[in-house]
């Protein structure tokens, strides 16, 4: 029973009005204005990553064009008339949802061209929603072109795609184009909170943040992760359960390892990694979170009063403040650069744990390199000033090239393979 209820979250929560669509106001407001003024394009292109509201917006637009509560298209479809209900239920014969992936051939588009000529059976407009339109063959695109150019007055096209680069420019230039955006954490968190409140699920904000983080901008993904969490935990969800289920590392481990790096405590670093491995955490994800955390420390160093720039942070603001107290911006930057450049090694390693350990053990030394680097630059600058006072005939001073500390550290880190270049630098 309960299982059945949980499985319908994504469908149950499909936005039914433009205002229900989260995070796409730049699109929904424009569409509403067009509907209000009656200046409606005859073809739209909805582009953007998976699960962010393209199909939902297309169906709302189909309802808005056809809602019977108004004699003309309306920005606020009623969701109660026969037209709205039939579109919502997918039974409206005048609204065609075509999957571009399985109807990609020229024959399918020819069929569409035959069909489009006839007036709508029941509604004001025939609406053709072609999903994953980038999958059409070249011939099919060509066949579609003519119809897109001069569609009958009663027809509207909505083309949707997750890969708009693959849609020929001849098609896109005939459409009004809308780019849907991936959702930010706080938007997603709020939307999930609405759902959990309505479903009677007790869950804390941090857990919702974990879920949003895993979804990487896609609302549908966030909802299905939430569903998974609910089936695992029931109606009372704890943060530990969520972290365990998602193989995520809580803010604490990131905090601990950062403390250990800042205080140069190699033993502590190894302990934290050991605990992560014992708990079966995803080490790659941990590394990503650590990089993000160091980035957040840099942000705090730049401005301690910019919470919007820290919206992804799994760590409380006061902890971030405290961690930045004992380190300079340049030192943090050196650690950040080093971690970023070491990431491919961790990803590709056959021994991710050991590679991670070595990378983290090396990280504290970036501070020293940074100091060394700064000192070297100062000496170099002083040397230049000094030589300006010299009356000796001008001759080219011996070139002092400050070493790149990051480069050196990576070489040391790579040990026996010091000669090898990093994968990203390898000639193609
Ligand atoms: N912007 C959004 N606001 C609220 N809910 C959303 C949003 N985007 C997606 N959802 C949720 O995800 C589900 C799927 O959304 P939708 O079908 O509109 O995505 P899509 O962009 O068409 O994805 P795909 O590219 O995979 O077809 C919806 O039923 C809804 O529950
Ligand atoms: Mg879709
Ligand atoms: Zn209606």
Tab-separated table of C-alpha atoms and ligand atoms in Angstrom:
chain	number	residue	atom	x	y	z
A	1	UNK	CA	0.000	0.000	0.000
A	2	UNK	CA	2.494	2.578	1.244
A	3	UNK	CA	4.867	1.524	-1.498
A	4	UNK	CA	2.254	2.310	-4.124
A	5	UNK	CA	1.694	5.774	-2.728
A	6	UNK	CA	5.412	6.587	-2.776
A	7	UNK	CA	5.911	5.482	-6.324
A	8	UNK	CA	3.670	8.128	-7.737
A	9	UNK	CA	5.530	11.182	-6.412
A	10	UNK	CA	6.900	12.336	-9.783
A	11	UNK	CA	3.545	11.895	-11.500
A	12	UNK	CA	1.474	13.118	-8.629
A	13	UNK	CA	3.563	16.283	-8.404
A	14	UNK	CA	3.733	17.103	-12.094
A	15	UNK	CA	3.168	20.869	-12.290
A	16	UNK	CA	-0.337	21.653	-13.588
A	17	UNK	CA	-0.102	25.433	-13.926
A	18	UNK	CA	2.685	27.736	-15.071
A	19	UNK	CA	3.127	28.950	-11.498
A	20	UNK	CA	3.703	25.371	-10.296
A	21	UNK	CA	6.769	25.039	-12.490
A	22	UNK	CA	9.761	25.604	-10.234
A	23	UNK	CA	12.788	27.608	-11.308
A	24	UNK	CA	11.743	28.444	-14.877
A	25	UNK	CA	10.089	31.822	-14.391
A	26	UNK	CA	12.001	33.329	-17.306
A	27	UNK	CA	10.042	30.916	-19.492
A	28	UNK	CA	6.672	30.690	-17.791
A	29	UNK	CA	6.287	34.472	-17.518
A	30	UNK	CA	7.081	34.922	-21.217
A	31	UNK	CA	4.601	32.228	-22.178
A	32	UNK	CA	1.935	33.763	-19.958
A	33	UNK	CA	2.506	37.171	-21.562
A	34	UNK	CA	2.192	35.692	-25.030
A	35	UNK	CA	-1.025	33.935	-24.088
A	36	UNK	CA	-2.412	37.104	-22.532
A	37	UNK	CA	-1.625	39.244	-25.557
A	38	UNK	CA	-2.589	36.603	-28.108
A	39	UNK	CA	0.771	36.913	-29.864
A	40	UNK	CA	1.594	33.233	-29.773
A	41	UNK	CA	4.426	31.662	-31.742
A	42	UNK	CA	3.500	28.646	-33.877
A	43	UNK	CA	6.570	26.640	-32.954
A	44	UNK	CA	8.553	26.407	-29.715
A	45	UNK	CA	11.795	24.702	-28.842
A	46	UNK	CA	12.143	23.653	-25.193
A	47	UNK	CA	15.760	22.776	-24.448
A	48	UNK	CA	17.492	21.673	-21.251
A	49	UNK	CA	18.718	18.719	-19.203
A	50	UNK	CA	16.491	15.816	-18.155
A	51	UNK	CA	13.640	16.257	-15.704
A	52	UNK	CA	13.409	20.027	-15.348
A	53	UNK	CA	9.930	20.694	-16.649
A	54	UNK	CA	9.979	20.658	-20.463
A	55	UNK	CA	7.195	18.122	-20.977
A	56	UNK	CA	5.266	19.547	-18.037
A	57	UNK	CA	5.441	23.073	-19.501
A	58	UNK	CA	4.465	21.745	-22.938
A	59	UNK	CA	1.321	20.141	-21.496
A	60	UNK	CA	0.452	23.273	-19.534
A	61	UNK	CA	0.849	25.296	-22.732
A	62	UNK	CA	-1.441	22.851	-24.549
A	63	UNK	CA	-4.055	23.359	-21.822
A	64	UNK	CA	-3.573	27.131	-21.868
A	65	UNK	CA	-4.204	27.196	-25.622
A	66	UNK	CA	-7.318	25.058	-25.360
A	67	UNK	CA	-8.910	25.676	-21.958
A	68	UNK	CA	-12.678	26.048	-22.360
A	69	UNK	CA	-13.057	28.334	-19.354
A	70	UNK	CA	-11.941	31.164	-21.605
A	71	UNK	CA	-13.024	32.028	-25.181
A	72	UNK	CA	-9.381	32.603	-26.139
A	73	UNK	CA	-6.076	31.147	-24.948
A	74	UNK	CA	-5.442	31.927	-21.292
A	75	UNK	CA	-2.347	32.105	-19.084
A	76	UNK	CA	-4.315	30.322	-16.364
A	77	UNK	CA	-5.870	27.083	-17.587
A	78	UNK	CA	-8.660	25.932	-15.264
A	79	UNK	CA	-7.616	22.258	-14.961
A	80	UNK	CA	-11.311	21.358	-14.661
A	81	UNK	CA	-12.886	21.656	-18.108
A	82	UNK	CA	-13.006	18.680	-20.485
A	83	UNK	CA	-10.145	20.088	-22.554
A	84	UNK	CA	-7.841	20.566	-19.562
A	85	UNK	CA	-8.708	17.187	-18.063
A	86	UNK	CA	-8.262	15.282	-21.304
A	87	UNK	CA	-4.852	16.874	-21.839
A	88	UNK	CA	-3.871	16.149	-18.246
A	89	UNK	CA	-4.908	12.508	-18.601
A	90	UNK	CA	-3.284	12.125	-21.987
A	91	UNK	CA	-6.557	11.281	-23.743
A	92	UNK	CA	-6.914	14.437	-25.870
A	93	UNK	CA	-6.725	13.300	-29.492
A	94	UNK	CA	-5.781	16.787	-30.626
A	95	UNK	CA	-2.670	16.851	-28.462
A	96	UNK	CA	-0.107	14.520	-29.953
A	97	UNK	CA	2.900	13.549	-27.894
A	98	UNK	CA	5.412	12.034	-30.252
A	99	UNK	CA	8.587	10.384	-29.033
A	100	UNK	CA	11.280	11.547	-31.414
A	101	UNK	CA	13.490	8.593	-30.530
A	102	UNK	CA	11.064	5.947	-31.748
A	103	UNK	CA	9.462	8.020	-34.542
A	104	UNK	CA	12.619	9.321	-36.075
A	105	UNK	CA	12.135	8.336	-39.685
A	106	UNK	CA	10.862	10.347	-42.611
A	107	UNK	CA	7.701	8.177	-42.835
A	108	UNK	CA	6.676	9.316	-39.363
A	109	UNK	CA	7.009	12.967	-40.301
A	110	UNK	CA	5.119	12.366	-43.579
A	111	UNK	CA	2.298	10.877	-41.545
A	112	UNK	CA	2.348	13.932	-39.293
A	113	UNK	CA	2.157	16.186	-42.356
A	114	UNK	CA	-0.914	14.353	-43.603
A	115	UNK	CA	-2.575	14.467	-40.215
A	116	UNK	CA	-1.883	18.127	-39.441
A	117	UNK	CA	-4.044	19.375	-42.323
A	118	UNK	CA	-7.278	18.344	-40.660
A	119	UNK	CA	-8.917	20.704	-38.197
A	120	UNK	CA	-8.829	19.740	-34.541
A	121	UNK	CA	-11.549	17.267	-33.572
A	122	UNK	CA	-12.506	18.856	-30.269
A	123	UNK	CA	-10.033	21.515	-29.204
A	124	UNK	CA	-9.091	24.972	-30.470
A	125	UNK	CA	-5.587	23.955	-31.430
A	126	UNK	CA	-3.848	20.806	-32.477
A	127	UNK	CA	-0.663	20.631	-30.440
A	128	UNK	CA	2.265	18.501	-31.564
A	129	UNK	CA	4.759	17.830	-28.802
A	130	UNK	CA	7.831	16.132	-30.244
A	131	UNK	CA	10.057	14.863	-27.448
A	132	UNK	CA	13.781	14.246	-27.914
A	133	UNK	CA	13.469	15.916	-31.301
A	134	UNK	CA	17.257	15.770	-31.828
A	135	UNK	CA	16.858	12.044	-32.544
A	136	UNK	CA	15.095	12.630	-35.888
A	137	UNK	CA	17.000	11.614	-39.000
A	138	UNK	CA	18.286	14.240	-41.401
A	139	UNK	CA	15.555	13.357	-43.901
A	140	UNK	CA	12.902	13.592	-41.202
A	141	UNK	CA	14.159	17.041	-40.193
A	142	UNK	CA	14.012	18.141	-43.813
A	143	UNK	CA	10.473	16.880	-44.140
A	144	UNK	CA	9.512	18.683	-40.941
A	145	UNK	CA	11.009	21.937	-42.145
A	146	UNK	CA	8.258	22.714	-44.635
A	147	UNK	CA	5.526	22.139	-42.095
A	148	UNK	CA	7.299	24.188	-39.451
A	149	UNK	CA	7.625	26.998	-41.957
A	150	UNK	CA	3.947	27.213	-42.785
A	151	UNK	CA	1.843	25.227	-40.361
A	152	UNK	CA	-1.946	25.504	-40.578
A	153	UNK	CA	-3.379	28.192	-38.290
A	154	UNK	CA	-4.837	25.563	-35.992
A	155	UNK	CA	-1.508	23.844	-35.251
A	156	UNK	CA	1.224	24.569	-32.717
A	157	UNK	CA	4.518	22.710	-32.430
A	158	UNK	CA	6.457	22.204	-29.231
A	159	UNK	CA	9.792	20.524	-29.817
A	160	UNK	CA	11.618	19.322	-26.702
A	161	UNK	CA	15.222	18.215	-26.465
A	162	UNK	CA	17.955	17.439	-23.971
A	163	UNK	CA	20.553	18.021	-26.676
A	164	UNK	CA	19.760	21.126	-28.668
A	165	UNK	CA	23.170	21.167	-30.335
A	166	UNK	CA	22.005	18.239	-32.408
A	167	UNK	CA	18.942	20.055	-33.707
A	168	UNK	CA	19.738	21.662	-37.081
A	169	UNK	CA	19.816	25.437	-37.125
A	170	UNK	CA	17.229	25.403	-39.921
A	171	UNK	CA	14.794	23.942	-37.382
A	172	UNK	CA	15.787	26.025	-34.344
A	173	UNK	CA	15.607	29.264	-36.299
A	174	UNK	CA	11.958	28.559	-37.073
A	175	UNK	CA	11.096	28.130	-33.407
A	176	UNK	CA	10.803	30.373	-30.417
A	177	UNK	CA	13.518	28.946	-28.234
A	178	UNK	CA	13.405	28.515	-24.458
A	179	UNK	CA	16.304	27.157	-22.466
A	180	UNK	CA	15.207	25.464	-19.248
A	181	UNK	CA	17.667	25.757	-16.380
A	182	UNK	CA	18.920	23.142	-13.958
A	183	UNK	CA	17.458	23.823	-10.523
A	184	UNK	CA	19.508	25.359	-7.715
A	185	UNK	CA	19.747	23.660	-4.320
A	186	UNK	CA	17.550	26.047	-2.432
A	187	UNK	CA	14.819	26.005	-5.090
A	188	UNK	CA	14.901	22.252	-5.115
A	189	UNK	CA	14.995	22.055	-1.336
A	190	UNK	CA	11.893	24.241	-1.098
A	191	UNK	CA	10.054	22.205	-3.718
A	192	UNK	CA	10.941	18.955	-1.935
A	193	UNK	CA	9.865	20.457	1.383
A	194	UNK	CA	6.406	21.156	-0.085
A	195	UNK	CA	6.121	17.527	-1.129
A	196	UNK	CA	7.333	16.050	2.160
A	197	UNK	CA	5.008	18.314	4.149
A	198	UNK	CA	2.042	17.290	2.034
A	199	UNK	CA	2.978	13.599	2.229
A	200	UNK	CA	3.468	13.752	6.006
A	201	UNK	CA	7.169	12.879	5.884
A	202	UNK	CA	9.414	14.133	8.700
A	203	UNK	CA	12.818	15.026	7.317
A	204	UNK	CA	15.383	17.706	8.176
A	205	UNK	CA	16.702	20.425	5.838
A	206	UNK	CA	20.157	18.904	5.669
A	207	UNK	CA	18.755	15.625	4.346
A	208	UNK	CA	16.794	17.492	1.691
A	209	UNK	CA	20.031	19.207	0.759
A	210	UNK	CA	21.745	15.820	0.356
A	211	UNK	CA	18.940	14.688	-1.928
A	212	UNK	CA	19.053	17.890	-3.974
A	213	UNK	CA	22.804	17.535	-4.280
A	214	UNK	CA	22.531	14.033	-5.649
A	215	UNK	CA	19.964	15.134	-8.263
A	216	UNK	CA	22.403	17.567	-9.919
A	217	UNK	CA	19.768	20.046	-11.019
A	218	UNK	CA	17.067	17.642	-12.191
A	219	UNK	CA	13.777	17.862	-10.322
A	220	UNK	CA	12.651	14.465	-11.512
A	221	UNK	CA	15.847	12.905	-10.208
A	222	UNK	CA	15.381	14.680	-6.883
A	223	UNK	CA	11.874	13.270	-6.632
A	224	UNK	CA	12.969	9.752	-7.393
A	225	UNK	CA	15.801	9.950	-4.873
A	226	UNK	CA	13.263	11.209	-2.338
A	227	UNK	CA	11.055	8.255	-3.192
A	228	UNK	CA	13.949	5.901	-2.610
A	229	UNK	CA	14.676	7.555	0.721
A	230	UNK	CA	11.063	7.211	1.803
A	231	UNK	CA	10.911	3.540	0.870
A	232	UNK	CA	14.108	3.005	2.860
A	233	UNK	CA	13.250	5.062	5.939
A	234	UNK	CA	9.472	5.302	6.105
A	235	UNK	CA	7.856	8.516	7.300
A	236	UNK	CA	10.595	9.424	9.773
A	237	UNK	CA	13.774	10.127	7.929
A	238	UNK	CA	17.095	10.705	9.712
A	239	UNK	CA	20.133	12.397	8.260
A	240	UNK	CA	22.343	9.375	8.960
A	241	UNK	CA	19.993	7.098	7.023
A	242	UNK	CA	19.999	9.439	4.049
A	243	UNK	CA	23.783	9.734	4.091
A	244	UNK	CA	24.054	5.957	4.355
A	245	UNK	CA	21.568	5.282	1.576
A	246	UNK	CA	23.148	7.758	-0.802
A	247	UNK	CA	26.682	6.704	0.093
A	248	UNK	CA	27.237	10.341	0.903
A	249	UNK	CA	29.684	11.746	3.309
A	250	UNK	CA	28.200	14.107	5.811
A	251	UNK	CA	29.587	17.561	6.354
A	252	UNK	CA	31.454	16.167	9.395
A	253	UNK	CA	33.967	14.030	7.485
A	254	UNK	CA	34.712	16.851	5.082
A	255	UNK	CA	35.168	19.153	8.029
A	256	UNK	CA	37.445	16.687	9.839
A	257	UNK	CA	39.667	16.032	6.864
A	258	UNK	CA	39.946	19.762	6.158
A	259	UNK	CA	40.911	20.399	9.768
A	260	UNK	CA	43.538	17.689	9.466
A	261	UNK	CA	44.920	19.178	6.246
A	262	UNK	CA	45.017	22.673	7.753
A	263	UNK	CA	46.752	21.405	10.889
A	264	UNK	CA	48.986	19.027	8.918
A	265	UNK	CA	47.982	15.919	10.837
A	266	UNK	CA	48.779	12.992	8.524
A	267	UNK	CA	47.600	10.375	10.969
A	268	UNK	CA	44.224	12.061	11.324
A	269	UNK	CA	43.871	12.213	7.525
A	270	UNK	CA	44.413	8.469	7.289
A	271	UNK	CA	41.902	7.862	10.076
A	272	UNK	CA	39.185	9.836	8.304
A	273	UNK	CA	39.779	8.003	5.015
A	274	UNK	CA	39.742	4.698	6.866
A	275	UNK	CA	36.382	5.540	8.432
A	276	UNK	CA	34.994	6.476	5.011
A	277	UNK	CA	36.100	3.180	3.523
A	278	UNK	CA	34.721	1.220	6.475
A	279	UNK	CA	31.350	2.892	6.044
A	280	UNK	CA	31.409	2.090	2.334
A	281	UNK	CA	31.376	5.684	1.128
A	282	UNK	CA	31.937	6.694	-2.444
A	283	UNK	CA	35.480	8.108	-2.400
A	284	UNK	CA	35.136	9.977	-5.669
A	285	UNK	CA	32.072	11.757	-4.359
A	286	UNK	CA	33.946	12.530	-1.155
A	287	UNK	CA	36.762	14.097	-3.138
A	288	UNK	CA	34.285	16.209	-5.116
A	289	UNK	CA	32.664	17.373	-1.890
A	290	UNK	CA	36.063	18.247	-0.466
A	291	UNK	CA	36.963	20.328	-3.529
A	292	UNK	CA	33.616	22.099	-3.202
A	293	UNK	CA	34.291	22.704	0.476
A	294	UNK	CA	37.694	24.274	-0.214
A	295	UNK	CA	36.009	26.425	-2.854
A	296	UNK	CA	33.503	27.544	-0.230
A	297	UNK	CA	36.343	28.427	2.143
A	298	UNK	CA	37.779	30.602	-0.627
A	299	UNK	CA	34.413	32.297	-1.035
A	300	UNK	CA	34.269	32.984	2.703
A	301	UNK	CA	37.782	34.441	2.493
A	302	UNK	CA	36.616	36.821	-0.239
A	303	UNK	CA	33.344	37.755	1.373
A	304	UNK	CA	32.048	36.494	4.682
A	305	UNK	CA	28.647	37.898	3.882
A	306	UNK	CA	27.541	36.201	0.678
A	307	UNK	CA	25.301	33.276	1.631
A	308	UNK	CA	23.921	32.975	-1.907
A	309	UNK	CA	27.410	32.039	-3.106
A	310	UNK	CA	27.511	29.258	-0.527
A	311	UNK	CA	24.169	27.710	-1.190
A	312	UNK	CA	25.711	24.334	-1.891
A	313	UNK	CA	27.566	24.181	1.374
A	314	UNK	CA	27.000	21.167	3.586
A	315	UNK	CA	28.897	22.918	6.349
A	316	UNK	CA	27.569	25.564	8.709
A	317	UNK	CA	28.730	29.137	8.096
A	318	UNK	CA	30.465	29.472	11.482
A	319	UNK	CA	32.564	26.366	10.830
A	320	UNK	CA	33.611	27.783	7.456
A	321	UNK	CA	34.603	31.027	9.186
A	322	UNK	CA	36.577	29.177	11.800
A	323	UNK	CA	38.447	27.079	9.236
A	324	UNK	CA	39.479	30.111	7.216
A	325	UNK	CA	40.905	31.887	10.256
A	326	UNK	CA	44.283	30.176	10.163
A	327	UNK	CA	44.950	30.133	6.439
A	328	UNK	CA	45.579	32.764	3.794
A	329	UNK	CA	43.677	33.128	0.547
A	330	UNK	CA	46.800	32.233	-1.450
A	331	UNK	CA	47.416	29.098	0.590
A	332	UNK	CA	43.836	27.968	0.122
A	333	UNK	CA	44.109	28.658	-3.560
A	334	UNK	CA	47.258	26.532	-3.760
A	335	UNK	CA	45.455	23.639	-2.057
A	336	UNK	CA	42.439	24.072	-4.317
A	337	UNK	CA	44.520	24.084	-7.492
A	338	UNK	CA	46.383	21.020	-6.336
A	339	UNK	CA	43.203	19.083	-5.530
A	340	UNK	CA	41.640	19.966	-8.867
A	341	UNK	CA	44.687	18.853	-10.807
A	342	UNK	CA	44.946	15.624	-8.853
A	343	UNK	CA	41.332	14.617	-9.447
A	344	UNK	CA	41.958	12.737	-12.714
A	345	UNK	CA	44.536	10.581	-10.928
A	346	UNK	CA	42.003	9.537	-8.324
A	347	UNK	CA	39.332	8.855	-10.924
A	348	UNK	CA	41.584	6.688	-13.046
A	349	UNK	CA	43.447	4.911	-10.297
A	350	UNK	CA	43.143	1.174	-9.826
A	351	UNK	CA	43.743	1.915	-6.133
A	352	UNK	CA	41.396	4.803	-5.385
A	353	UNK	CA	41.852	4.557	-1.624
A	354	UNK	CA	45.640	4.745	-1.721
A	355	UNK	CA	45.645	7.448	-4.336
A	356	UNK	CA	43.207	9.468	-2.264
A	357	UNK	CA	45.333	8.993	0.851
A	358	UNK	CA	48.501	10.100	-0.897
A	359	UNK	CA	46.771	13.094	-2.436
A	360	UNK	CA	45.410	14.228	0.913
A	361	UNK	CA	48.720	13.661	2.696
A	362	UNK	CA	50.402	15.873	0.129
A	363	UNK	CA	47.802	18.636	0.362
A	364	UNK	CA	49.086	20.344	3.556
A	365	UNK	CA	52.438	20.885	1.877
A	366	UNK	CA	50.811	23.150	-0.669
A	367	UNK	CA	50.765	25.799	2.047
A	368	UNK	CA	54.506	25.596	2.401
A	369	UNK	CA	54.905	25.713	-1.363
A	370	UNK	CA	52.748	28.780	-1.449
A	371	UNK	CA	54.955	30.476	1.183
A	372	UNK	CA	58.066	29.407	-0.681
A	373	UNK	CA	56.608	30.684	-3.913
A	374	UNK	CA	55.729	34.063	-2.402
A	375	UNK	CA	59.158	34.392	-0.796
A	376	UNK	CA	60.834	33.521	-4.062
A	377	UNK	CA	58.816	36.134	-5.890
A	378	UNK	CA	59.754	38.727	-3.251
A	379	UNK	CA	63.459	37.900	-3.540
A	380	UNK	CA	63.168	38.043	-7.287
A	381	UNK	CA	61.447	41.435	-7.157
A	382	UNK	CA	64.066	42.775	-4.688
A	383	UNK	CA	66.804	41.481	-6.939
A	384	UNK	CA	65.349	43.392	-9.865
A	385	UNK	CA	65.120	46.598	-7.843
A	386	UNK	CA	68.673	46.150	-6.636
A	387	UNK	CA	70.051	45.597	-10.124
A	388	UNK	CA	68.419	48.851	-11.245
A	389	UNK	CA	70.926	50.661	-9.007
A	390	UNK	CA	73.886	48.870	-10.485
A	391	UNK	CA	76.003	50.846	-12.908
A	392	UNK	CA	77.333	47.792	-14.616
A	393	UNK	CA	76.824	47.680	-18.382
A	394	UNK	CA	73.445	46.154	-19.095
A	395	UNK	CA	73.669	42.464	-19.658
A	396	UNK	CA	70.881	39.946	-19.563
A	397	UNK	CA	70.474	38.832	-15.915
A	398	UNK	CA	70.410	35.104	-15.377
A	399	UNK	CA	66.819	34.008	-15.812
A	400	UNK	CA	65.239	33.095	-12.501
A	401	UNK	CA	62.152	31.133	-13.303
A	402	UNK	CA	60.116	30.575	-10.185
A	403	UNK	CA	59.241	26.906	-10.039
A	404	UNK	CA	55.623	25.925	-10.233
A	405	UNK	CA	54.934	24.454	-6.780
A	406	UNK	CA	51.856	22.600	-7.986
A	407	UNK	CA	53.759	21.010	-10.800
A	408	UNK	CA	56.512	19.955	-8.402
A	409	UNK	CA	54.111	18.553	-5.884
A	410	UNK	CA	52.392	16.503	-8.523
A	411	UNK	CA	55.711	15.131	-9.654
A	412	UNK	CA	56.651	14.196	-6.107
A	413	UNK	CA	53.222	12.726	-5.636
A	414	UNK	CA	53.553	10.627	-8.714
A	415	UNK	CA	56.870	9.285	-7.449
A	416	UNK	CA	58.384	6.851	-9.848
A	417	UNK	CA	56.314	8.186	-12.701
A	418	UNK	CA	57.578	11.734	-12.165
A	419	UNK	CA	58.568	12.003	-15.770
A	420	UNK	CA	55.120	11.325	-17.043
A	421	UNK	CA	52.826	14.240	-17.786
A	422	UNK	CA	49.334	14.548	-16.432
A	423	UNK	CA	46.633	13.055	-18.656
A	424	UNK	CA	45.158	16.460	-19.505
A	425	UNK	CA	48.542	17.642	-20.723
A	426	UNK	CA	49.297	14.624	-22.815
A	427	UNK	CA	49.582	15.591	-26.484
A	428	UNK	CA	46.527	14.431	-28.445
B	1	LIG	N1	10.540	22.737	-12.977
B	1	LIG	C1	9.863	21.795	-12.294
B	1	LIG	N2	9.050	22.134	-11.277
B	1	LIG	C2	8.375	21.195	-10.590
B	1	LIG	N3	8.451	19.873	-10.852
B	1	LIG	C3	9.243	19.471	-11.840
B	1	LIG	C4	9.977	20.411	-12.622
B	1	LIG	N4	10.674	19.740	-13.547
B	1	LIG	C5	10.397	18.460	-13.363
B	1	LIG	N5	9.535	18.277	-12.345
B	1	LIG	C6	9.084	16.969	-11.855
B	1	LIG	O1	9.677	15.968	-12.664
B	1	LIG	C7	8.720	15.264	-13.430
B	1	LIG	C8	9.184	15.191	-14.875
B	1	LIG	O2	9.230	16.480	-15.443
B	1	LIG	P1	9.139	16.722	-17.015
B	1	LIG	O3	8.540	15.545	-17.681
B	1	LIG	O4	8.482	18.020	-17.231
B	1	LIG	O5	10.678	16.805	-17.359
B	1	LIG	P2	11.381	16.983	-18.765
B	1	LIG	O6	12.185	18.227	-18.686
B	1	LIG	O7	10.413	16.860	-19.875
B	1	LIG	O8	12.386	15.734	-18.739
B	1	LIG	P3	12.930	14.797	-19.958
B	1	LIG	O9	13.976	15.595	-20.661
B	1	LIG	O10	13.542	13.649	-19.238
B	1	LIG	O11	11.775	14.449	-20.807
B	1	LIG	C9	7.428	16.033	-13.275
B	1	LIG	O12	6.343	15.145	-13.231
B	1	LIG	C10	7.590	16.771	-11.979
B	1	LIG	O13	7.161	15.960	-10.924
B	2	LIG	MG1	10.079	15.309	-21.270
B	3	LIG	ZN1	-9.739	24.349	-18.639
